[in-house]
Amino acid sequence: MPDCLFCSIVEGEIPADIVYENEHVLAFKDINPQAPYHALVIPRQHVATVADLETDGMMDELTRAANILARQEGIVEDGYRLVVNCNENGGQAVYHLHMHILGGRAMKWPPG
Ligand code: AMP
């Protein structure tokens, strides 16, 4: 998708600190971390929001990658948070589907 920041990362046109990849997804460190560990897992294929997903298993792929990262980081036992923001009220800033994985500190609830 032209002018999509995360598509540019997938294409290698913009650098990112890549922490995991497979044929379906790419994961990289968030540029503005909100926790000691903060990474984003994205589909390689452009999907604007979670609301645009068909039932093709992509959320399973994102979750599977996030769980691999959580195990790699050793944050499973203490706990972590997976977040998908959707559209304006959901706080989505980048319109290429992404799952945040946040860990390394206690999270608050409810979110702001
Ligand atoms: P959201 O508000 O859910 O759309 O989150 C977008 C996230 O993308 C934010 O946490 C940003 O810090 C992050 N972000 C924006 N640009 C980059 C980038 N070039 N590399 C890594 N993370 C980014």
PDB file of C-alpha atoms and ligand atoms in Angstrom:
ATOM      1  CA  MET A   1       0.000   0.000   0.000  1.00  0.00           C
ATOM      2  CA  PRO A   2       1.687   3.279  -1.071  1.00  0.00           C
ATOM      3  CA  ASP A   3       2.325   5.771   1.746  1.00  0.00           C
ATOM      4  CA  CYS A   4       1.790   3.134   4.455  1.00  0.00           C
ATOM      5  CA  LEU A   5       4.515   3.406   7.103  1.00  0.00           C
ATOM      6  CA  PHE A   6       4.342  -0.234   8.156  1.00  0.00           C
ATOM      7  CA  CYS A   7       4.264  -1.481   4.541  1.00  0.00           C
ATOM      8  CA  SER A   8       7.508   0.483   4.097  1.00  0.00           C
ATOM      9  CA  ILE A   9       8.975  -1.401   7.068  1.00  0.00           C
ATOM     10  CA  VAL A  10       7.831  -4.721   5.543  1.00  0.00           C
ATOM     11  CA  GLU A  11       9.531  -3.704   2.267  1.00  0.00           C
ATOM     12  CA  GLY A  12      12.728  -2.742   4.105  1.00  0.00           C
ATOM     13  CA  GLU A  13      12.466   0.876   2.938  1.00  0.00           C
ATOM     14  CA  ILE A  14      12.322   2.173   6.516  1.00  0.00           C
ATOM     15  CA  PRO A  15      14.569   0.654   9.194  1.00  0.00           C
ATOM     16  CA  ALA A  16      13.078  -1.127  12.182  1.00  0.00           C
ATOM     17  CA  ASP A  17      14.432  -3.182  15.059  1.00  0.00           C
ATOM     18  CA  ILE A  18      12.981  -6.498  13.876  1.00  0.00           C
ATOM     19  CA  VAL A  19      12.540  -9.081  16.635  1.00  0.00           C
ATOM     20  CA  TYR A  20      10.577 -11.823  14.832  1.00  0.00           C
ATOM     21  CA  GLU A  21       9.371 -12.669  11.344  1.00  0.00           C
ATOM     22  CA  ASN A  22       7.752 -15.475   9.419  1.00  0.00           C
ATOM     23  CA  GLU A  23       5.899 -15.740   6.111  1.00  0.00           C
ATOM     24  CA  HIS A  24       2.766 -14.080   7.526  1.00  0.00           C
ATOM     25  CA  VAL A  25       3.936 -11.518  10.091  1.00  0.00           C
ATOM     26  CA  LEU A  26       6.750  -9.192  11.068  1.00  0.00           C
ATOM     27  CA  ALA A  27       7.468  -7.920  14.593  1.00  0.00           C
ATOM     28  CA  PHE A  28       9.628  -4.978  15.593  1.00  0.00           C
ATOM     29  CA  LYS A  29      10.281  -2.782  18.623  1.00  0.00           C
ATOM     30  CA  ASP A  30       7.948   0.177  19.059  1.00  0.00           C
ATOM     31  CA  ILE A  31       9.794   3.445  18.345  1.00  0.00           C
ATOM     32  CA  ASN A  32       8.132   5.105  21.371  1.00  0.00           C
ATOM     33  CA  PRO A  33       7.951   2.354  23.985  1.00  0.00           C
ATOM     34  CA  GLN A  34       5.254   2.580  26.656  1.00  0.00           C
ATOM     35  CA  ALA A  35       6.695  -0.234  28.775  1.00  0.00           C
ATOM     36  CA  PRO A  36      10.139  -1.799  29.318  1.00  0.00           C
ATOM     37  CA  TYR A  37       9.199  -4.258  26.555  1.00  0.00           C
ATOM     38  CA  HIS A  38       7.029  -2.910  23.722  1.00  0.00           C
ATOM     39  CA  ALA A  39       6.911  -4.471  20.277  1.00  0.00           C
ATOM     40  CA  LEU A  40       4.421  -4.464  17.411  1.00  0.00           C
ATOM     41  CA  VAL A  41       3.359  -7.499  15.404  1.00  0.00           C
ATOM     42  CA  ILE A  42       1.972  -6.735  11.948  1.00  0.00           C
ATOM     43  CA  PRO A  43       0.733  -8.752   8.979  1.00  0.00           C
ATOM     44  CA  ARG A  44       3.053  -8.578   5.967  1.00  0.00           C
ATOM     45  CA  GLN A  45      -0.017  -7.982   3.854  1.00  0.00           C
ATOM     46  CA  HIS A  46      -1.678  -4.577   4.193  1.00  0.00           C
ATOM     47  CA  VAL A  47      -4.842  -4.614   6.293  1.00  0.00           C
ATOM     48  CA  ALA A  48      -5.890  -1.171   7.566  1.00  0.00           C
ATOM     49  CA  THR A  49      -7.723  -2.080  10.777  1.00  0.00           C
ATOM     50  CA  VAL A  50      -8.839  -5.107  12.743  1.00  0.00           C
ATOM     51  CA  ALA A  51     -12.368  -4.299  11.532  1.00  0.00           C
ATOM     52  CA  ASP A  52     -11.215  -5.059   7.973  1.00  0.00           C
ATOM     53  CA  LEU A  53     -10.116  -8.591   8.814  1.00  0.00           C
ATOM     54  CA  GLU A  54     -11.904 -11.510   7.274  1.00  0.00           C
ATOM     55  CA  THR A  55     -11.912 -14.760   9.216  1.00  0.00           C
ATOM     56  CA  ASP A  56      -8.636 -15.895   7.681  1.00  0.00           C
ATOM     57  CA  GLY A  57      -6.724 -16.663  10.867  1.00  0.00           C
ATOM     58  CA  MET A  58      -4.612 -13.500  10.844  1.00  0.00           C
ATOM     59  CA  MET A  59      -5.368 -12.724  14.499  1.00  0.00           C
ATOM     60  CA  ASP A  60      -4.139 -16.223  15.323  1.00  0.00           C
ATOM     61  CA  GLU A  61      -0.886 -15.471  13.478  1.00  0.00           C
ATOM     62  CA  LEU A  62      -0.421 -12.163  15.317  1.00  0.00           C
ATOM     63  CA  THR A  63      -1.165 -13.756  18.688  1.00  0.00           C
ATOM     64  CA  ARG A  64       1.102 -16.711  18.024  1.00  0.00           C
ATOM     65  CA  ALA A  65       4.013 -14.373  17.177  1.00  0.00           C
ATOM     66  CA  ALA A  66       3.313 -12.206  20.242  1.00  0.00           C
ATOM     67  CA  ASN A  67       3.341 -15.279  22.466  1.00  0.00           C
ATOM     68  CA  ILE A  68       6.667 -16.397  20.974  1.00  0.00           C
ATOM     69  CA  LEU A  69       8.092 -12.960  21.779  1.00  0.00           C
ATOM     70  CA  ALA A  70       6.702 -13.088  25.327  1.00  0.00           C
ATOM     71  CA  ARG A  71       8.430 -16.426  25.876  1.00  0.00           C
ATOM     72  CA  GLN A  72      11.685 -15.101  24.343  1.00  0.00           C
ATOM     73  CA  GLU A  73      11.568 -12.073  26.650  1.00  0.00           C
ATOM     74  CA  GLY A  74      10.782 -14.177  29.718  1.00  0.00           C
ATOM     75  CA  ILE A  75       7.693 -12.118  30.577  1.00  0.00           C
ATOM     76  CA  VAL A  76       5.069 -14.864  30.443  1.00  0.00           C
ATOM     77  CA  GLU A  77       5.040 -15.624  34.152  1.00  0.00           C
ATOM     78  CA  ASP A  78       4.873 -11.987  35.286  1.00  0.00           C
ATOM     79  CA  GLY A  79       2.370 -11.214  32.547  1.00  0.00           C
ATOM     80  CA  TYR A  80       1.989  -8.969  29.551  1.00  0.00           C
ATOM     81  CA  ARG A  81      -0.666  -7.162  27.563  1.00  0.00           C
ATOM     82  CA  LEU A  82      -1.720  -7.524  23.930  1.00  0.00           C
ATOM     83  CA  VAL A  83      -3.527  -4.507  22.473  1.00  0.00           C
ATOM     84  CA  VAL A  84      -5.130  -3.791  19.103  1.00  0.00           C
ATOM     85  CA  ASN A  85      -6.399  -0.224  18.680  1.00  0.00           C
ATOM     86  CA  CYS A  86      -9.124   0.279  16.062  1.00  0.00           C
ATOM     87  CA  ASN A  87      -9.985   3.596  14.417  1.00  0.00           C
ATOM     88  CA  GLU A  88     -10.155   7.006  16.070  1.00  0.00           C
ATOM     89  CA  ASN A  89     -11.894   6.190  19.345  1.00  0.00           C
ATOM     90  CA  GLY A  90      -9.708   3.121  19.730  1.00  0.00           C
ATOM     91  CA  GLY A  91      -6.608   5.317  19.514  1.00  0.00           C
ATOM     92  CA  GLN A  92      -5.267   3.931  16.242  1.00  0.00           C
ATOM     93  CA  ALA A  93      -2.568   6.172  14.752  1.00  0.00           C
ATOM     94  CA  VAL A  94      -1.071   3.893  12.076  1.00  0.00           C
ATOM     95  CA  TYR A  95      -3.577   2.386   9.657  1.00  0.00           C
ATOM     96  CA  HIS A  96      -1.835  -0.922   9.095  1.00  0.00           C
ATOM     97  CA  LEU A  97      -3.133  -3.546  11.515  1.00  0.00           C
ATOM     98  CA  HIS A  98      -0.764  -4.119  14.431  1.00  0.00           C
ATOM     99  CA  MET A  99      -0.835  -5.884  17.769  1.00  0.00           C
ATOM    100  CA  HIS A 100       1.068  -4.223  20.600  1.00  0.00           C
ATOM    101  CA  ILE A 101       2.836  -6.476  23.077  1.00  0.00           C
ATOM    102  CA  LEU A 102       3.693  -4.682  26.298  1.00  0.00           C
ATOM    103  CA  GLY A 103       5.474  -6.127  29.301  1.00  0.00           C
ATOM    104  CA  GLY A 104       8.049  -5.602  31.999  1.00  0.00           C
ATOM    105  CA  ARG A 105       5.812  -3.588  34.308  1.00  0.00           C
ATOM    106  CA  ALA A 106       2.366  -3.852  35.890  1.00  0.00           C
ATOM    107  CA  MET A 107      -0.327  -2.490  33.562  1.00  0.00           C
ATOM    108  CA  LYS A 108      -3.204  -0.318  34.736  1.00  0.00           C
ATOM    109  CA  TRP A 109      -6.889  -0.983  34.169  1.00  0.00           C
ATOM    110  CA  PRO A 110      -9.048   0.501  32.785  1.00  0.00           C
ATOM    111  CA  PRO A 111      -6.892   1.883  29.942  1.00  0.00           C
ATOM    112  CA  GLY A 112      -7.143   5.627  29.302  1.00  0.00           C
TER     113      GLY A 112
HETATM  114  P1  AMP B   1      -1.490   2.793  17.365  1.00  0.00           P
HETATM  115  O1  AMP B   1      -1.795   4.016  18.165  1.00  0.00           O
HETATM  116  O2  AMP B   1      -2.117   1.547  17.925  1.00  0.00           O
HETATM  117  O3  AMP B   1      -1.785   2.978  15.886  1.00  0.00           O
HETATM  118  O4  AMP B   1       0.049   2.562  17.522  1.00  0.00           O
HETATM  119  C1  AMP B   1       1.000   2.922  16.579  1.00  0.00           C
HETATM  120  C2  AMP B   1       2.343   2.627  17.188  1.00  0.00           C
HETATM  121  O5  AMP B   1       3.321   2.663  16.171  1.00  0.00           O
HETATM  122  C3  AMP B   1       2.777   3.638  18.260  1.00  0.00           C
HETATM  123  O6  AMP B   1       3.006   2.951  19.481  1.00  0.00           O
HETATM  124  C4  AMP B   1       4.061   4.227  17.682  1.00  0.00           C
HETATM  125  O7  AMP B   1       5.019   4.518  18.666  1.00  0.00           O
HETATM  126  C5  AMP B   1       4.509   3.141  16.728  1.00  0.00           C
HETATM  127  N1  AMP B   1       5.359   3.583  15.627  1.00  0.00           N
HETATM  128  C6  AMP B   1       5.139   4.621  14.793  1.00  0.00           C
HETATM  129  N2  AMP B   1       6.112   4.678  13.878  1.00  0.00           N
HETATM  130  C7  AMP B   1       6.963   3.667  14.135  1.00  0.00           C
HETATM  131  C8  AMP B   1       8.182   3.211  13.540  1.00  0.00           C
HETATM  132  N3  AMP B   1       8.726   3.815  12.478  1.00  0.00           N
HETATM  133  N4  AMP B   1       8.798   2.136  14.081  1.00  0.00           N
HETATM  134  C9  AMP B   1       8.268   1.514  15.157  1.00  0.00           C
HETATM  135  N5  AMP B   1       7.124   1.896  15.754  1.00  0.00           N
HETATM  136  C10 AMP B   1       6.484   2.953  15.259  1.00  0.00           C
END
